Tab-separated table of C-alpha atoms in Angstrom:
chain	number	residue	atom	x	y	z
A	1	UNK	CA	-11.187	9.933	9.602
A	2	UNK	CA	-7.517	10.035	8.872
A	3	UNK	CA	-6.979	9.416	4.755
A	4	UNK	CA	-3.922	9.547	3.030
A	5	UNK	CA	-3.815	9.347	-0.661
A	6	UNK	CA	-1.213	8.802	-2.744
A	7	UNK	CA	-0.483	9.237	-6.205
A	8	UNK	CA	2.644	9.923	-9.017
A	9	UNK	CA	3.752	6.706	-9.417
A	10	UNK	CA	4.401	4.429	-12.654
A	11	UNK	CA	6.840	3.816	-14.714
A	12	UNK	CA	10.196	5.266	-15.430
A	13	UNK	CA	13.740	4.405	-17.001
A	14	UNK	CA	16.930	3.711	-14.874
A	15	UNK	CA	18.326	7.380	-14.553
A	16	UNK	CA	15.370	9.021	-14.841
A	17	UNK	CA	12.933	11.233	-11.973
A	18	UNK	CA	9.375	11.300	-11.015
A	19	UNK	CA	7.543	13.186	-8.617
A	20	UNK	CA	5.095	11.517	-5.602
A	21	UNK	CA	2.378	13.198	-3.783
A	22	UNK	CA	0.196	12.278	-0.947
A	23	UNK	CA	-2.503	13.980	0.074
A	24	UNK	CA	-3.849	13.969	3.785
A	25	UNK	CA	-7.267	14.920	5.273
A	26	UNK	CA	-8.584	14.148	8.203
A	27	UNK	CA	-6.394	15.914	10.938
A	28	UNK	CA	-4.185	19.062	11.404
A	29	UNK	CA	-1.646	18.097	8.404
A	30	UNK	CA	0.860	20.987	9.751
A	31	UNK	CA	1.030	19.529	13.402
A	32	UNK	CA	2.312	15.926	12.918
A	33	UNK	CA	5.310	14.788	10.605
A	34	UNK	CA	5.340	12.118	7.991
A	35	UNK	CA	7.328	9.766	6.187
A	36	UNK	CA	7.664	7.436	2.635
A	37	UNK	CA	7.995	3.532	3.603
A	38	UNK	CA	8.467	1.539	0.529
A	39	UNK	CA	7.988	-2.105	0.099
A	40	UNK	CA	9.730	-3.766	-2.942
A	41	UNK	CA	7.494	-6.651	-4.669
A	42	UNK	CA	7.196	-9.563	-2.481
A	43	UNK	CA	9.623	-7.934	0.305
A	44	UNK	CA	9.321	-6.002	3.232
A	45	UNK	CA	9.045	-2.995	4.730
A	46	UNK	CA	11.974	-0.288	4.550
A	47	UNK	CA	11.528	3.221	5.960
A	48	UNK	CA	12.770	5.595	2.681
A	49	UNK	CA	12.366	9.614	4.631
A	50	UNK	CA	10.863	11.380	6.934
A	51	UNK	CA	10.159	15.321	7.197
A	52	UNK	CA	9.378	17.632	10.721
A	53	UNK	CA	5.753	18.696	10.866
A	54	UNK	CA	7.175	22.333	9.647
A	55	UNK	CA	9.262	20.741	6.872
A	56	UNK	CA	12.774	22.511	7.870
A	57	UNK	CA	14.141	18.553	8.903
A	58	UNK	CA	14.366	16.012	7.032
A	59	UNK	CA	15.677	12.723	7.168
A	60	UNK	CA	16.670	10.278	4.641
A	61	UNK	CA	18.102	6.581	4.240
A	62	UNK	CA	21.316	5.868	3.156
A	63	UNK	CA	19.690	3.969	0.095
A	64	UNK	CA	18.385	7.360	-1.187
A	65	UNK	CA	20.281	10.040	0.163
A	66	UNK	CA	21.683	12.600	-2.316
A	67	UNK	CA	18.812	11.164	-4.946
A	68	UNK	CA	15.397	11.807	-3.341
A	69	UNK	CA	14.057	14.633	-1.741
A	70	UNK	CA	11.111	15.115	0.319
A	71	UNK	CA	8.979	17.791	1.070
A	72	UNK	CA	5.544	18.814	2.130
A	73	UNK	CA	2.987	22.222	1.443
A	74	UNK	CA	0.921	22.754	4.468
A	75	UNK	CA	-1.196	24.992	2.935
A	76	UNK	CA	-2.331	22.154	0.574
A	77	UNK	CA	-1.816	19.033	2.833
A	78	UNK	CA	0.420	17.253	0.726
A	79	UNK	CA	3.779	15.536	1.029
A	80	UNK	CA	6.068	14.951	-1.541
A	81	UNK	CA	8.709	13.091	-2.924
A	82	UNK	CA	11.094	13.652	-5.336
A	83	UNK	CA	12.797	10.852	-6.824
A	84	UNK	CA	15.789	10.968	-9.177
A	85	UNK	CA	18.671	9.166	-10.753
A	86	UNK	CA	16.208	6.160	-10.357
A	87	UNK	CA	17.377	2.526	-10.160
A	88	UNK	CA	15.823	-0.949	-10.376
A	89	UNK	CA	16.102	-2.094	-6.972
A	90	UNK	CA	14.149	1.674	-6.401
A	91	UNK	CA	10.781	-0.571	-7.903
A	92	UNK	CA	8.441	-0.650	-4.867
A	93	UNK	CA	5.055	0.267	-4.229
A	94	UNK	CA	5.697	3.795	-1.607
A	95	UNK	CA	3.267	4.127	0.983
A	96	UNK	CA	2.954	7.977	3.201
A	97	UNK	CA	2.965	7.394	7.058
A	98	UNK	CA	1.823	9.942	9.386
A	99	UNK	CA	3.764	9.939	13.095
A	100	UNK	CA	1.617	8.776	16.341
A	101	UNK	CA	0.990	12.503	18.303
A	102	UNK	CA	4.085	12.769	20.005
A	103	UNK	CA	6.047	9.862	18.942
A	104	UNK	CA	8.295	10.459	15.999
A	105	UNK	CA	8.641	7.110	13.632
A	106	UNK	CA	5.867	5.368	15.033
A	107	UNK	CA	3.129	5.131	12.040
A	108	UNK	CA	-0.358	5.235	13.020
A	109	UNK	CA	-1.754	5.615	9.903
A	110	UNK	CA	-0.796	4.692	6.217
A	111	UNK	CA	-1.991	4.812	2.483
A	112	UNK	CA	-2.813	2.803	0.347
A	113	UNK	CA	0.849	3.404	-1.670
A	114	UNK	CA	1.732	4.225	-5.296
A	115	UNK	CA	3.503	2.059	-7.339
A	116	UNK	CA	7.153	2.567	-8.825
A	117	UNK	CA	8.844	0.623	-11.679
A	118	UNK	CA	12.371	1.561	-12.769
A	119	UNK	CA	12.604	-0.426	-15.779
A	120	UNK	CA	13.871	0.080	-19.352
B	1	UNK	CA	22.041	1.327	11.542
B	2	UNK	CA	19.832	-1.046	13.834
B	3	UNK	CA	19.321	-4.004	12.577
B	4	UNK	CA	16.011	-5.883	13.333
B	5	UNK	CA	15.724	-9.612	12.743
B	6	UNK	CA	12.299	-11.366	13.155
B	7	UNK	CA	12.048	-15.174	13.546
B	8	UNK	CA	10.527	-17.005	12.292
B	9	UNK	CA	10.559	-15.867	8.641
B	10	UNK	CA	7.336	-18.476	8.551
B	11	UNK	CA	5.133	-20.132	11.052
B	12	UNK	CA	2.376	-22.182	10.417
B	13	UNK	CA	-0.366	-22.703	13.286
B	14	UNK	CA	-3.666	-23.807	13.420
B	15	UNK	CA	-6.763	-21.705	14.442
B	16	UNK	CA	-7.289	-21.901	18.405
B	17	UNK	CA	-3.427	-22.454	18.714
B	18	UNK	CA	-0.829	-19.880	20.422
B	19	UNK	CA	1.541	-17.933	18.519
B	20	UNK	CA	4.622	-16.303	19.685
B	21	UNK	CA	6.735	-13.879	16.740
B	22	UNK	CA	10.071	-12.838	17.950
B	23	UNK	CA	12.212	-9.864	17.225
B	24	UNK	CA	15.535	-8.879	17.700
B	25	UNK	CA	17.306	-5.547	17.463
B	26	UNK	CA	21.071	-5.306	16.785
B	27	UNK	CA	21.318	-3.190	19.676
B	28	UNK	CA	19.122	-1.285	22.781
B	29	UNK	CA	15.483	0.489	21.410
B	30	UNK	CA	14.664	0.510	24.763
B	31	UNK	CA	10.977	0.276	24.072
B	32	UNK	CA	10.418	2.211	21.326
B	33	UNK	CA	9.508	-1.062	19.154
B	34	UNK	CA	6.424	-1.569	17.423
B	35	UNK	CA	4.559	-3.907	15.758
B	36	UNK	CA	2.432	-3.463	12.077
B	37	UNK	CA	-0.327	-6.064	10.721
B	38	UNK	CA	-0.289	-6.428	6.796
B	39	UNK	CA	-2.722	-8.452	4.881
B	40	UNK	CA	-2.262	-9.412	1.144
B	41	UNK	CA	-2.985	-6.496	-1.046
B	42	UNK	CA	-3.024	-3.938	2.222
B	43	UNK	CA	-1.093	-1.112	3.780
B	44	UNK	CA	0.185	-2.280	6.962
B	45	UNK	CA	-1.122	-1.320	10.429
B	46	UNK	CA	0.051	-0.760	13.385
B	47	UNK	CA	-0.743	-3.282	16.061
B	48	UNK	CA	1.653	-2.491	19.034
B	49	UNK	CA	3.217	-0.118	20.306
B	50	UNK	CA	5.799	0.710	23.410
B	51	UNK	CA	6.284	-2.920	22.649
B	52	UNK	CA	3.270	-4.001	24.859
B	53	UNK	CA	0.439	-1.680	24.425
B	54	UNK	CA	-1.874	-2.425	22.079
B	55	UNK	CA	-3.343	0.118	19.373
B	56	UNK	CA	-6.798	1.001	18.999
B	57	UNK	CA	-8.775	-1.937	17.312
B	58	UNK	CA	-6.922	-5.283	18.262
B	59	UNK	CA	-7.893	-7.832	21.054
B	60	UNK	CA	-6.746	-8.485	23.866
B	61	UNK	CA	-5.534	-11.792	22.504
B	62	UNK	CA	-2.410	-9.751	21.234
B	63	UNK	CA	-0.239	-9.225	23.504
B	64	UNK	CA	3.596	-7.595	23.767
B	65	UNK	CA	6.541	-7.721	25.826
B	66	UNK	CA	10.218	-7.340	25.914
B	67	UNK	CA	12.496	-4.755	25.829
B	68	UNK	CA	16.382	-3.436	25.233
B	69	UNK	CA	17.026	-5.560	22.243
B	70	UNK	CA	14.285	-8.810	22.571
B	71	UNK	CA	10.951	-8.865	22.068
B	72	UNK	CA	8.096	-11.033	21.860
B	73	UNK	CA	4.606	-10.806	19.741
B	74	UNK	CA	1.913	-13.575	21.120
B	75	UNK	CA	-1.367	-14.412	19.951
B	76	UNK	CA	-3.445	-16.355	22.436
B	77	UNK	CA	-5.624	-17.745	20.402
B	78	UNK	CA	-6.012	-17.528	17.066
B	79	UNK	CA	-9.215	-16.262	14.658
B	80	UNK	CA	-8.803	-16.796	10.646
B	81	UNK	CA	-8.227	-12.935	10.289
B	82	UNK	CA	-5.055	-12.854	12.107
B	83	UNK	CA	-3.262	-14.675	9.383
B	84	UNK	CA	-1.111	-12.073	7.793
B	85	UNK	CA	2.507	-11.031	8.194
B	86	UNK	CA	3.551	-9.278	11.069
B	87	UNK	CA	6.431	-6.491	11.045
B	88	UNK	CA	8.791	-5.284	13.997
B	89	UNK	CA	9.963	-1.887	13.849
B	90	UNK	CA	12.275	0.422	16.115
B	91	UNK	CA	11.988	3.961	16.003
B	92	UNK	CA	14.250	4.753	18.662
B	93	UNK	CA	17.073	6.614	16.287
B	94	UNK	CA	17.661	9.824	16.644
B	95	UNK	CA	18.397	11.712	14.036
B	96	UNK	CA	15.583	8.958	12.439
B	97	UNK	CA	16.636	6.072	10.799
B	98	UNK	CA	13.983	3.623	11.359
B	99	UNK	CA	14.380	0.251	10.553
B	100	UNK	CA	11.994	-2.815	10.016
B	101	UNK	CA	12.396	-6.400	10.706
B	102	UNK	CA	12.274	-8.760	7.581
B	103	UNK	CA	8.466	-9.940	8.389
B	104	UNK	CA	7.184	-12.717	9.954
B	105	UNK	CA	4.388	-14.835	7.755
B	106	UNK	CA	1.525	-16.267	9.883
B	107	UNK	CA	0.010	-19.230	8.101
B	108	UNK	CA	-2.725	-21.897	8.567
């Protein structure tokens, strides 16, 4: 069974960084690639970055670009984020997606999400 | 960016009745276009994909078509545990920049 757990979140000041993980088990982590979908409270769903199975591509929104950064350890099965220069409308509860076999961006399985406030 | 656009943002049917969600993408996906399931207080999951085939775990009373830039969700029939909000999503970028539609609630 497919699991991803994530974890890192709370809450931080406008400016400030914080660090999510999630970590997979369940299926060959360093075949398939992944991705962080937010979903700000009481809003809907907005793809945030996705990395290559390998981790040398990655992809980001134009919301984040230049302030997060993801990246994954294969030997450990766990995909990061790194968030900086936080800002309010950054608040959202960030859920890990792994890709379908085969079919980049198409989610077939999702966390349970961490939850990020940017608040001072 | 593709835009998606769902509609309605809300629609409110009885059990046994039909649904139909629509989506709209800003320009061609082809039919890389799926479709995601979220109850209160869950992650979403993914119903459709291809826009018509369905993923492993959902009735045949879902069912998908469309393609290029319209697309249609339909319920035949529905059960009390279909009431949740339904997503579109296109993940026919490349480089990837997938985008989601805004949600459409599914009420009693």
């Amino acid at each position: 069974e497919v699991q991803l757990l994530e974890s890192g979140g709370g809450l931080v000041q406008p400016g400030g960084s914080l660090r999510l993980s999630c970590e997979a088990s369940g299926f060959i982590f360093s075949t398939y690639a992944l991705s962080w979908v937010r979903q700000a409270p009481g809003k809907g769903l907005e793809w945030v970055s996705a990395i290559g199975a390998r981790g040398g591509d990655t992809y980001y929104a134009d919301s984040v670009k230049g302030r997060f950064a993801i990246s994954r350890d294969n030997s450990m099965s766990t995909l990061y984020l790194q968030m900086s220069s936080l800002r309010a409308e950054d608040t959202a509860l960030y859920y890990c997606a792994k890709d379908t076999p085969g079919v980049l961006g198409l989610f077939d399985n999702w966390g349970q999400g961490t939850m990020v406030t940017v608040s001072s | 960016e593709i835009v998606m656009t769902q509609s309605p943002a809300t629609l409110s049917v009885s059990p046994g009745e039909r649904a139909t969600l629509s989506c709209r993408a800003s320009q061609s996906v082809s039919t890389n276009l799926a479709w995601y399931q979220q109850k209160p207080g869950q992650a979403p999951r993914l119903l459709m994909y291809g826009a018509s085939t369905r993923a492993t775990g959902f009735p045949a009373r879902f069912s998908g078509s469309g393609s290029g830039t319209e697309f249609t969700l339909t319920i035949s029939s529905l059960q009390s545990e279909d009431f949740a909000v339904y997503y579109c999503q296109q993940y026919n970028n490349w480089p990837p920049l997938y985008t989601f539609g805004q949600g459409t609630k599914l009420e009693i």
